[in-house]
C-alpha atoms as an extended CHARMM CRD file, in Angstrom:
* protein
*
       160  EXT
         1         1  MET       CA             37.8750000000       43.4740000000      -41.4000000000  PROA      1               0.0000000000
         2         2  VAL       CA             38.6170000000       41.7350000000      -38.1150000000  PROA      2               0.0000000000
         3         3  SER       CA             36.7560000000       43.0640000000      -35.0970000000  PROA      3               0.0000000000
         4         4  LEU       CA             37.8120000000       43.2410000000      -31.4770000000  PROA      4               0.0000000000
         5         5  ASP       CA             35.0580000000       40.7260000000      -30.7540000000  PROA      5               0.0000000000
         6         6  ASP       CA             36.7430000000       38.2250000000      -33.1050000000  PROA      6               0.0000000000
         7         7  LYS       CA             40.1440000000       38.8280000000      -31.4790000000  PROA      7               0.0000000000
         8         8  VAL       CA             38.8200000000       38.4510000000      -27.9430000000  PROA      8               0.0000000000
         9         9  ARG       CA             36.8780000000       35.2800000000      -28.7100000000  PROA      9               0.0000000000
        10        10  ALA       CA             39.9100000000       33.6780000000      -30.3770000000  PROA      10              0.0000000000
        11        11  LEU       CA             42.0690000000       34.7510000000      -27.4290000000  PROA      11              0.0000000000
        12        12  ALA       CA             39.6530000000       33.1220000000      -24.9780000000  PROA      12              0.0000000000
        13        13  VAL       CA             39.7240000000       29.8600000000      -26.9390000000  PROA      13              0.0000000000
        14        14  THR       CA             43.5360000000       29.8550000000      -27.1220000000  PROA      14              0.0000000000
        15        15  ALA       CA             43.9300000000       30.6190000000      -23.4110000000  PROA      15              0.0000000000
        16        16  GLY       CA             41.1790000000       28.2300000000      -22.3210000000  PROA      16              0.0000000000
        17        17  TRP       CA             39.1360000000       31.0230000000      -20.7760000000  PROA      17              0.0000000000
        18        18  LYS       CA             35.3800000000       31.4220000000      -20.7260000000  PROA      18              0.0000000000
        19        19  SER       CA             34.3180000000       33.4520000000      -23.7580000000  PROA      19              0.0000000000
        20        20  PRO       CA             33.3590000000       36.9210000000      -22.5170000000  PROA      20              0.0000000000
        21        21  ARG       CA             30.4720000000       39.1170000000      -23.4930000000  PROA      21              0.0000000000
        22        22  PRO       CA             31.0130000000       42.8140000000      -23.9950000000  PROA      22              0.0000000000
        23        23  GLY       CA             29.8770000000       45.0640000000      -21.1630000000  PROA      23              0.0000000000
        24        24  GLN       CA             27.5750000000       48.0300000000      -21.6250000000  PROA      24              0.0000000000
        25        25  ASP       CA             30.5870000000       50.1400000000      -22.5400000000  PROA      25              0.0000000000
        26        26  GLY       CA             31.7210000000       47.6310000000      -25.1780000000  PROA      26              0.0000000000
        27        27  SER       CA             34.6790000000       46.4010000000      -23.1300000000  PROA      27              0.0000000000
        28        28  TYR       CA             35.5130000000       42.7830000000      -22.3550000000  PROA      28              0.0000000000
        29        29  SER       CA             36.4770000000       41.8010000000      -18.8210000000  PROA      29              0.0000000000
        30        30  PHE       CA             38.4240000000       38.7070000000      -17.8730000000  PROA      30              0.0000000000
        31        31  ARG       CA             38.5550000000       37.7190000000      -14.2050000000  PROA      31              0.0000000000
        32        32  LEU       CA             41.5530000000       35.4340000000      -13.9290000000  PROA      32              0.0000000000
        33        33  GLU       CA             43.2430000000       33.6640000000      -11.0190000000  PROA      33              0.0000000000
        34        34  ASP       CA             45.3210000000       35.5090000000       -8.4800000000  PROA      34              0.0000000000
        35        35  GLY       CA             43.7600000000       38.8910000000       -9.1990000000  PROA      35              0.0000000000
        36        36  LEU       CA             45.0310000000       39.0800000000      -12.7610000000  PROA      36              0.0000000000
        37        37  ASP       CA             41.8920000000       40.8020000000      -13.9810000000  PROA      37              0.0000000000
        38        38  LEU       CA             42.0320000000       42.2930000000      -17.4380000000  PROA      38              0.0000000000
        39        39  LYS       CA             39.8310000000       44.7110000000      -19.3570000000  PROA      39              0.0000000000
        40        40  VAL       CA             40.0680000000       44.8440000000      -23.1640000000  PROA      40              0.0000000000
        41        41  PHE       CA             38.4130000000       47.6070000000      -25.1660000000  PROA      41              0.0000000000
        42        42  SER       CA             38.6690000000       49.5950000000      -28.3610000000  PROA      42              0.0000000000
        43        43  PRO       CA             37.1650000000       53.0690000000      -28.5560000000  PROA      43              0.0000000000
        44        44  ASP       CA             37.5760000000       53.2870000000      -32.3260000000  PROA      44              0.0000000000
        45        45  GLY       CA             37.7460000000       49.6910000000      -33.6100000000  PROA      45              0.0000000000
        46        46  ARG       CA             41.3670000000       50.1730000000      -34.6920000000  PROA      46              0.0000000000
        47        47  LEU       CA             43.3960000000       50.3370000000      -31.4960000000  PROA      47              0.0000000000
        48        48  CYS       CA             42.8320000000       47.9650000000      -28.5870000000  PROA      48              0.0000000000
        49        49  PHE       CA             43.6420000000       48.9540000000      -25.0140000000  PROA      49              0.0000000000
        50        50  LEU       CA             44.5130000000       46.5030000000      -22.2510000000  PROA      50              0.0000000000
        51        51  LEU       CA             43.8170000000       47.7730000000      -18.7450000000  PROA      51              0.0000000000
        52        52  ALA       CA             44.2570000000       46.3150000000      -15.2600000000  PROA      52              0.0000000000
        53        53  ASP       CA             43.9380000000       47.6540000000      -11.7500000000  PROA      53              0.0000000000
        54        54  LEU       CA             47.2320000000       47.4810000000       -9.8560000000  PROA      54              0.0000000000
        55        55  HSD       CA             47.0850000000       49.1190000000       -6.4730000000  PROA      55              0.0000000000
        56        56  ALA       CA             45.1380000000       51.6430000000       -4.4120000000  PROA      56              0.0000000000
        57        57  LEU       CA             47.1680000000       54.7290000000       -3.5990000000  PROA      57              0.0000000000
        58        58  PRO       CA             47.5260000000       55.6620000000        0.0550000000  PROA      58              0.0000000000
        59        59  GLU       CA             46.3530000000       59.0560000000        1.2540000000  PROA      59              0.0000000000
        60        60  PRO       CA             48.7280000000       61.9270000000        0.4430000000  PROA      60              0.0000000000
        61        61  GLY       CA             51.8450000000       61.8370000000        2.5740000000  PROA      61              0.0000000000
        62        62  HSD       CA             55.1550000000       60.0430000000        2.9640000000  PROA      62              0.0000000000
        63        63  GLY       CA             53.8070000000       56.5330000000        2.2160000000  PROA      63              0.0000000000
        64        64  ARG       CA             52.2030000000       57.6730000000       -1.0050000000  PROA      64              0.0000000000
        65        65  ASP       CA             55.2830000000       59.6080000000       -2.1070000000  PROA      65              0.0000000000
        66        66  SER       CA             57.5260000000       56.6120000000       -1.3820000000  PROA      66              0.0000000000
        67        67  LEU       CA             55.2760000000       54.2800000000       -3.3630000000  PROA      67              0.0000000000
        68        68  LEU       CA             55.1480000000       56.6460000000       -6.3390000000  PROA      68              0.0000000000
        69        69  ARG       CA             58.9530000000       57.0500000000       -6.3070000000  PROA      69              0.0000000000
        70        70  LYS       CA             59.3940000000       53.2620000000       -6.1950000000  PROA      70              0.0000000000
        71        71  VAL       CA             56.9830000000       52.7140000000       -9.0930000000  PROA      71              0.0000000000
        72        72  ALA       CA             58.4950000000       55.5440000000      -11.1440000000  PROA      72              0.0000000000
        73        73  GLY       CA             61.9770000000       54.0970000000      -10.6860000000  PROA      73              0.0000000000
        74        74  GLN       CA             60.8580000000       50.6230000000      -11.6930000000  PROA      74              0.0000000000
        75        75  GLN       CA             58.9380000000       51.9530000000      -14.6990000000  PROA      75              0.0000000000
        76        76  ALA       CA             61.9630000000       53.9420000000      -15.8460000000  PROA      76              0.0000000000
        77        77  GLY       CA             64.1130000000       50.8330000000      -15.5710000000  PROA      77              0.0000000000
        78        78  ILE       CA             61.9020000000       48.6790000000      -17.7850000000  PROA      78              0.0000000000
        79        79  CYS       CA             60.3450000000       51.1510000000      -20.2220000000  PROA      79              0.0000000000
        80        80  ARG       CA             62.7210000000       50.2680000000      -23.0530000000  PROA      80              0.0000000000
        81        81  GLU       CA             61.8100000000       46.5980000000      -22.8910000000  PROA      81              0.0000000000
        82        82  ARG       CA             58.1410000000       46.4220000000      -21.9200000000  PROA      82              0.0000000000
        83        83  ALA       CA             55.0570000000       47.8120000000      -23.6600000000  PROA      83              0.0000000000
        84        84  SER       CA             52.9360000000       48.0750000000      -20.5080000000  PROA      84              0.0000000000
        85        85  VAL       CA             52.8980000000       51.3640000000      -18.6340000000  PROA      85              0.0000000000
        86        86  VAL       CA             51.8600000000       52.1510000000      -15.0710000000  PROA      86              0.0000000000
        87        87  ALA       CA             49.6070000000       55.1930000000      -14.8380000000  PROA      87              0.0000000000
        88        88  LEU       CA             47.6820000000       57.0890000000      -12.2020000000  PROA      88              0.0000000000
        89        89  GLU       CA             43.9200000000       56.7250000000      -12.3660000000  PROA      89              0.0000000000
        90        90  ARG       CA             42.1870000000       59.7290000000      -10.8680000000  PROA      90              0.0000000000
        91        91  GLN       CA             39.4520000000       59.3120000000       -8.2870000000  PROA      91              0.0000000000
        92        92  GLU       CA             36.6850000000       60.2470000000      -10.7580000000  PROA      92              0.0000000000
        93        93  ASP       CA             37.7510000000       57.5640000000      -13.2240000000  PROA      93              0.0000000000
        94        94  ALA       CA             38.1360000000       54.9290000000      -10.4990000000  PROA      94              0.0000000000
        95        95  ALA       CA             34.6690000000       55.8410000000       -9.1890000000  PROA      95              0.0000000000
        96        96  ALA       CA             33.2390000000       55.2520000000      -12.6660000000  PROA      96              0.0000000000
        97        97  ARG       CA             34.5600000000       51.6870000000      -12.3330000000  PROA      97              0.0000000000
        98        98  GLY       CA             33.0500000000       51.3460000000       -8.8400000000  PROA      98              0.0000000000
        99        99  LEU       CA             36.3510000000       51.8140000000       -6.9730000000  PROA      99              0.0000000000
       100       100  ASP       CA             37.3400000000       54.3310000000       -4.3050000000  PROA      100             0.0000000000
       101       101  GLY       CA             40.2570000000       56.7310000000       -4.3770000000  PROA      101             0.0000000000
       102       102  GLU       CA             43.1170000000       57.1880000000       -6.7730000000  PROA      102             0.0000000000
       103       103  ARG       CA             44.7170000000       54.0250000000       -8.0860000000  PROA      103             0.0000000000
       104       104  LEU       CA             47.6790000000       52.7780000000      -10.0360000000  PROA      104             0.0000000000
       105       105  ILE       CA             46.6610000000       51.0140000000      -13.2210000000  PROA      105             0.0000000000
       106       106  LEU       CA             48.5910000000       49.1130000000      -15.8510000000  PROA      106             0.0000000000
       107       107  GLN       CA             47.8150000000       49.7620000000      -19.4880000000  PROA      107             0.0000000000
       108       108  SER       CA             49.0330000000       48.7860000000      -22.9100000000  PROA      108             0.0000000000
       109       109  ARG       CA             47.7540000000       48.9400000000      -26.4620000000  PROA      109             0.0000000000
       110       110  VAL       CA             47.8430000000       46.8440000000      -29.5890000000  PROA      110             0.0000000000
       111       111  PRO       CA             46.2910000000       47.4340000000      -33.0260000000  PROA      111             0.0000000000
       112       112  VAL       CA             43.1400000000       45.3860000000      -33.5660000000  PROA      112             0.0000000000
       113       113  ASP       CA             44.2470000000       44.3810000000      -37.0710000000  PROA      113             0.0000000000
       114       114  VAL       CA             47.4640000000       42.5760000000      -36.0400000000  PROA      114             0.0000000000
       115       115  PRO       CA             47.6070000000       38.8110000000      -36.6630000000  PROA      115             0.0000000000
       116       116  GLN       CA             45.8900000000       36.7890000000      -33.9390000000  PROA      116             0.0000000000
       117       117  GLN       CA             49.1620000000       35.3380000000      -32.6380000000  PROA      117             0.0000000000
       118       118  GLU       CA             50.5840000000       38.8380000000      -32.1990000000  PROA      118             0.0000000000
       119       119  PHE       CA             47.4240000000       39.8990000000      -30.3560000000  PROA      119             0.0000000000
       120       120  ASP       CA             47.6180000000       36.8400000000      -28.0840000000  PROA      120             0.0000000000
       121       121  ASP       CA             51.3130000000       37.5250000000      -27.4450000000  PROA      121             0.0000000000
       122       122  ALA       CA             50.5400000000       41.1330000000      -26.4920000000  PROA      122             0.0000000000
       123       123  VAL       CA             47.9220000000       39.9780000000      -23.9810000000  PROA      123             0.0000000000
       124       124  ARG       CA             50.2830000000       37.3220000000      -22.5960000000  PROA      124             0.0000000000
       125       125  ASP       CA             53.0420000000       39.9170000000      -22.2020000000  PROA      125             0.0000000000
       126       126  PHE       CA             50.5880000000       42.2710000000      -20.5130000000  PROA      126             0.0000000000
       127       127  LEU       CA             49.5570000000       39.5580000000      -18.0540000000  PROA      127             0.0000000000
       128       128  ASN       CA             53.2100000000       38.7640000000      -17.3640000000  PROA      128             0.0000000000
       129       129  ASP       CA             53.7890000000       42.4540000000      -16.6630000000  PROA      129             0.0000000000
       130       130  LEU       CA             50.6760000000       42.5860000000      -14.4780000000  PROA      130             0.0000000000
       131       131  ALA       CA             51.8400000000       39.5840000000      -12.4400000000  PROA      131             0.0000000000
       132       132  TRP       CA             55.2780000000       41.1440000000      -12.0130000000  PROA      132             0.0000000000
       133       133  TRP       CA             53.8770000000       44.5130000000      -10.9420000000  PROA      133             0.0000000000
       134       134  LYS       CA             51.4300000000       42.9290000000       -8.4990000000  PROA      134             0.0000000000
       135       135  LYS       CA             54.2540000000       40.9150000000       -6.9660000000  PROA      135             0.0000000000
       136       136  SER       CA             56.4610000000       44.0200000000       -6.8470000000  PROA      136             0.0000000000
       137       137  LEU       CA             53.7190000000       45.9900000000       -5.0970000000  PROA      137             0.0000000000
       138       138  GLY       CA             52.9380000000       43.1600000000       -2.6850000000  PROA      138             0.0000000000
       139       139  ASP       CA             49.5280000000       42.3550000000       -4.1900000000  PROA      139             0.0000000000
       140       140  SER       CA             50.3230000000       38.8490000000       -5.4390000000  PROA      140             0.0000000000
       141       141  PRO       CA             48.7830000000       36.1350000000       -3.2400000000  PROA      141             0.0000000000
       142       142  ARG       CA             51.3950000000       33.5860000000       -4.2890000000  PROA      142             0.0000000000
       143       143  GLU       CA             55.1240000000       33.7850000000       -4.7290000000  PROA      143             0.0000000000
       144       144  GLU       CA             54.9550000000       32.0580000000       -8.0940000000  PROA      144             0.0000000000
       145       145  LEU       CA             52.0570000000       32.2510000000      -10.5130000000  PROA      145             0.0000000000
       146       146  PRO       CA             50.9350000000       29.5540000000      -12.9460000000  PROA      146             0.0000000000
       147       147  PRO       CA             51.8840000000       29.7510000000      -16.6110000000  PROA      147             0.0000000000
       148       148  MET       CA             49.4610000000       31.2420000000      -19.1240000000  PROA      148             0.0000000000
       149       149  PHE       CA             48.7800000000       30.1670000000      -22.6940000000  PROA      149             0.0000000000
       150       150  SER       CA             50.3820000000       26.7680000000      -22.0400000000  PROA      150             0.0000000000
       151       151  MET       CA             53.7710000000       28.3880000000      -21.5950000000  PROA      151             0.0000000000
       152       152  SER       CA             56.2300000000       26.3510000000      -19.6210000000  PROA      152             0.0000000000
       153       153  GLY       CA             57.7270000000       27.9560000000      -16.5540000000  PROA      153             0.0000000000
       154       154  THR       CA             56.2500000000       30.9280000000      -14.7900000000  PROA      154             0.0000000000
       155       155  PHE       CA             55.3960000000       34.5110000000      -15.5920000000  PROA      155             0.0000000000
       156       156  PHE       CA             58.6360000000       35.7310000000      -14.1260000000  PROA      156             0.0000000000
       157       157  GLY       CA             61.9040000000       35.8990000000      -15.9460000000  PROA      157             0.0000000000
       158       158  GLY       CA             63.3440000000       37.8380000000      -18.7980000000  PROA      158             0.0000000000
       159       159  VAL       CA             63.7820000000       41.5490000000      -18.3460000000  PROA      159             0.0000000000
       160       160  TYR       CA             62.9920000000       41.8030000000      -14.6670000000  PROA      160             0.0000000000
């Protein structure tokens, strides 16, 4: 049986990343360029979750409502094509990760027992989605981001 540890170590080798160690909660954190930070964990050893912080929500009011409408519209437009989903992280959950306030997060899932290439592809797609969302929300420090996994071109293209 293949473990999440095996998948994550192989992923790190393929991507040229430093091999991570699991945190106290059993999750693996990757701190990548341009704020493309990724958390990988499996609560049951069968299903792997990919999680990334997207954006702090403003205080309740017009700005917050406008942002949530924008994100909801974009999510609705891409949900048939993309596996990643934007979700609201409540203040208590953000605080458990050492962050303040409610936040938008990006999440996806992939079975742990898929072939390694499929796992790597799921992570690559998640990072592409993360880069797109960060750019869409104005959190990307650069207009164009470097390719991942030795892909030619940039993260952007395709569905968006």
